[in-house]
mmCIF file of C-alpha atoms in Angstrom:
data_model
loop_
_atom_site.group_PDB
_atom_site.id
_atom_site.type_symbol
_atom_site.label_atom_id
_atom_site.label_comp_id
_atom_site.label_asym_id
_atom_site.label_seq_id
_atom_site.Cartn_x
_atom_site.Cartn_y
_atom_site.Cartn_z
ATOM 1 C CA HIS A 18 96.932 120.149 65.458
ATOM 2 C CA ILE A 19 99.893 120.071 67.841
ATOM 3 C CA GLN A 20 102.173 118.718 65.139
ATOM 4 C CA ASP A 21 101.131 121.540 62.781
ATOM 5 C CA ALA A 22 101.888 124.131 65.476
ATOM 6 C CA TRP A 23 105.295 122.518 66.097
ATOM 7 C CA GLU A 24 106.147 122.666 62.383
ATOM 8 C CA ARG A 25 105.002 126.304 62.134
ATOM 9 C CA PHE A 26 107.173 127.158 65.150
ATOM 10 C CA GLN A 27 110.246 125.550 63.569
ATOM 11 C CA THR A 28 109.581 127.380 60.294
ATOM 12 C CA ALA A 29 109.234 130.702 62.114
ATOM 13 C CA VAL A 30 112.497 130.161 64.007
ATOM 14 C CA ALA A 31 114.300 129.221 60.790
ATOM 15 C CA LYS A 32 112.975 132.344 59.020
ATOM 16 C CA ALA A 33 113.947 134.577 61.955
ATOM 17 C CA TRP A 34 117.533 133.305 61.904
ATOM 18 C CA GLU A 35 117.597 133.580 58.112
ATOM 19 C CA ILE A 36 116.497 137.225 58.311
ATOM 20 C CA ALA A 37 119.264 137.818 60.868
ATOM 21 C CA GLY A 38 121.698 136.330 58.345
ATOM 22 C CA VAL A 39 122.826 133.437 60.546
ATOM 23 C CA ASP A 40 122.684 129.689 59.951
ATOM 24 C CA SER A 41 119.678 128.242 61.802
ATOM 25 C CA ALA A 42 120.760 124.574 61.792
ATOM 26 C CA ALA A 43 122.344 124.620 65.263
ATOM 27 C CA VAL A 44 119.403 126.455 66.824
ATOM 28 C CA LEU A 45 116.850 124.140 65.226
ATOM 29 C CA GLN A 46 118.844 121.111 66.388
ATOM 30 C CA LYS A 47 118.824 122.451 69.963
ATOM 31 C CA ILE A 48 115.055 123.131 69.828
ATOM 32 C CA ARG A 49 114.381 119.611 68.509
ATOM 33 C CA THR A 50 116.591 118.070 71.215
ATOM 34 C CA VAL A 51 114.773 119.935 74.003
ATOM 35 C CA ASN A 52 111.409 118.996 72.494
ATOM 36 C CA ALA A 53 112.374 115.313 72.338
ATOM 37 C CA ALA A 54 113.626 115.404 75.939
ATOM 38 C CA ASN A 55 110.312 116.845 77.147
ATOM 39 C CA ALA A 56 108.143 114.385 75.190
ATOM 40 C CA GLU A 57 107.656 112.028 78.158
ATOM 41 C CA ASP A 58 106.520 114.863 80.431
ATOM 42 C CA ARG A 59 104.128 116.154 77.774
ATOM 43 C CA ASN A 60 102.594 112.691 77.354
ATOM 44 C CA ARG A 61 102.205 112.276 81.126
ATOM 45 C CA HIS A 62 100.481 115.670 81.409
ATOM 46 C CA LEU A 63 98.249 114.853 78.451
ATOM 47 C CA GLN A 64 97.184 111.550 80.028
ATOM 48 C CA ALA A 65 96.396 113.261 83.342
ATOM 49 C CA TRP A 66 94.392 115.924 81.510
ATOM 50 C CA GLU A 67 92.448 113.248 79.580
ATOM 51 C CA ARG A 68 91.725 111.267 82.770
ATOM 52 C CA HIS A 69 90.459 114.413 84.457
ATOM 53 C CA GLY A 70 88.255 115.271 81.481
ATOM 54 C CA MET A 71 86.871 111.746 81.191
ATOM 55 C CA GLY A 72 86.271 111.609 84.938
ATOM 56 C CA MET A 73 84.192 114.755 84.758
ATOM 57 C CA GLN A 74 82.009 113.195 82.054
ATOM 58 C CA ASP A 75 81.884 109.808 83.734
ATOM 59 C CA LYS A 76 79.813 108.630 86.668
ATOM 60 C CA ASN A 77 80.083 110.511 89.908
ATOM 61 C CA LYS A 78 82.382 107.990 91.601
ATOM 62 C CA HIS A 79 85.179 108.584 89.081
ATOM 63 C CA ARG A 80 85.261 112.348 89.557
ATOM 64 C CA PRO A 81 87.649 114.027 91.952
ATOM 65 C CA LYS A 82 86.012 114.166 95.410
ATOM 66 C CA ARG A 83 85.898 117.949 95.478
ATOM 67 C CA LEU A 84 83.927 118.015 92.207
ATOM 68 C CA ARG A 85 81.444 115.214 92.871
ATOM 69 C CA ASP A 86 77.741 115.938 92.850
ATOM 70 C CA LYS A 87 76.328 115.816 96.338
ATOM 71 C CA ASN A 88 73.785 113.055 96.980
ATOM 72 C CA SER A 89 71.356 114.368 99.561
ATOM 73 C CA THR A 90 69.607 110.995 99.923
ATOM 74 C CA GLY A 91 72.779 108.893 99.961
ATOM 75 C CA ARG A 92 72.686 108.177 103.676
ATOM 76 C CA LEU A 93 69.019 107.145 103.508
ATOM 77 C CA GLU A 94 69.669 104.906 100.503
ATOM 78 C CA CYS A 95 72.537 103.203 102.327
ATOM 79 C CA SER A 96 70.430 102.494 105.409
ATOM 80 C CA GLU A 97 67.588 101.168 103.241
ATOM 81 C CA ARG A 98 69.986 98.811 101.453
ATOM 82 C CA ARG A 99 71.307 97.619 104.809
ATOM 83 C CA LYS A 100 67.764 96.943 106.112
ATOM 84 C CA MET A 101 66.839 95.092 102.919
ATOM 85 C CA ALA A 102 69.985 92.971 103.233
ATOM 86 C CA MET A 103 69.050 92.071 106.811
ATOM 87 C CA GLU A 104 65.623 90.874 105.639
ATOM 88 C CA ASP A 105 67.123 89.020 102.699
ATOM 89 C CA LYS A 106 68.739 85.598 102.804
ATOM 90 C CA HIS A 107 71.652 85.248 105.160
ATOM 91 C CA GLU A 108 74.387 85.239 102.481
ATOM 92 C CA HIS A 109 73.351 88.668 101.210
ATOM 93 C CA ARG A 110 73.950 90.365 104.549
ATOM 94 C CA PRO A 111 77.135 92.336 105.089
ATOM 95 C CA LYS A 112 79.722 90.120 106.806
ATOM 96 C CA ARG A 113 79.772 92.166 109.973
ATOM 97 C CA LEU A 114 75.993 91.786 110.332
ATOM 98 C CA ARG A 115 75.841 88.038 109.709
ATOM 99 C CA VAL A 116 74.805 85.810 112.551
ATOM 100 C CA PRO A 117 77.016 82.755 113.088
ATOM 101 C CA VAL A 118 75.324 79.496 112.067
ATOM 102 C CA HIS A 119 75.255 78.036 115.585
ATOM 103 C CA LEU A 120 73.549 81.163 117.001
ATOM 104 C CA ARG A 121 70.746 81.378 114.421
ATOM 105 C CA VAL A 122 67.232 80.954 115.668
ATOM 106 C CA PRO A 123 64.658 79.467 113.257
ATOM 107 C CA ASP A 124 62.151 82.016 111.927
ATOM 108 C CA ASP A 125 59.095 80.105 113.223
ATOM 109 C CA ILE A 126 60.274 80.433 116.859
ATOM 110 C CA VAL A 127 60.713 84.213 116.764
#
């Protein structure tokens, strides 16, 4: 679609210069040179636009922060996961909540 629009634009410019009675070769060469010079910027903008679009369709964590869906139970879920990890085996606990091996008390004493 973009390539078709580019070709139509070049044709329109060539016809406009032809109607004016002037050779359009120099003008078309300049337009093509500017277009080629801007190709890298266009590709970079296209990639950013695609990432933004895919992020909006993707899971919440890939969206921009200002556009993420709010999770009203997120804090509760986090605390529940932390409590479950504390009740789980020692290696599943977060590192900052682990008890050093020499300080552990056997479960039958507590």
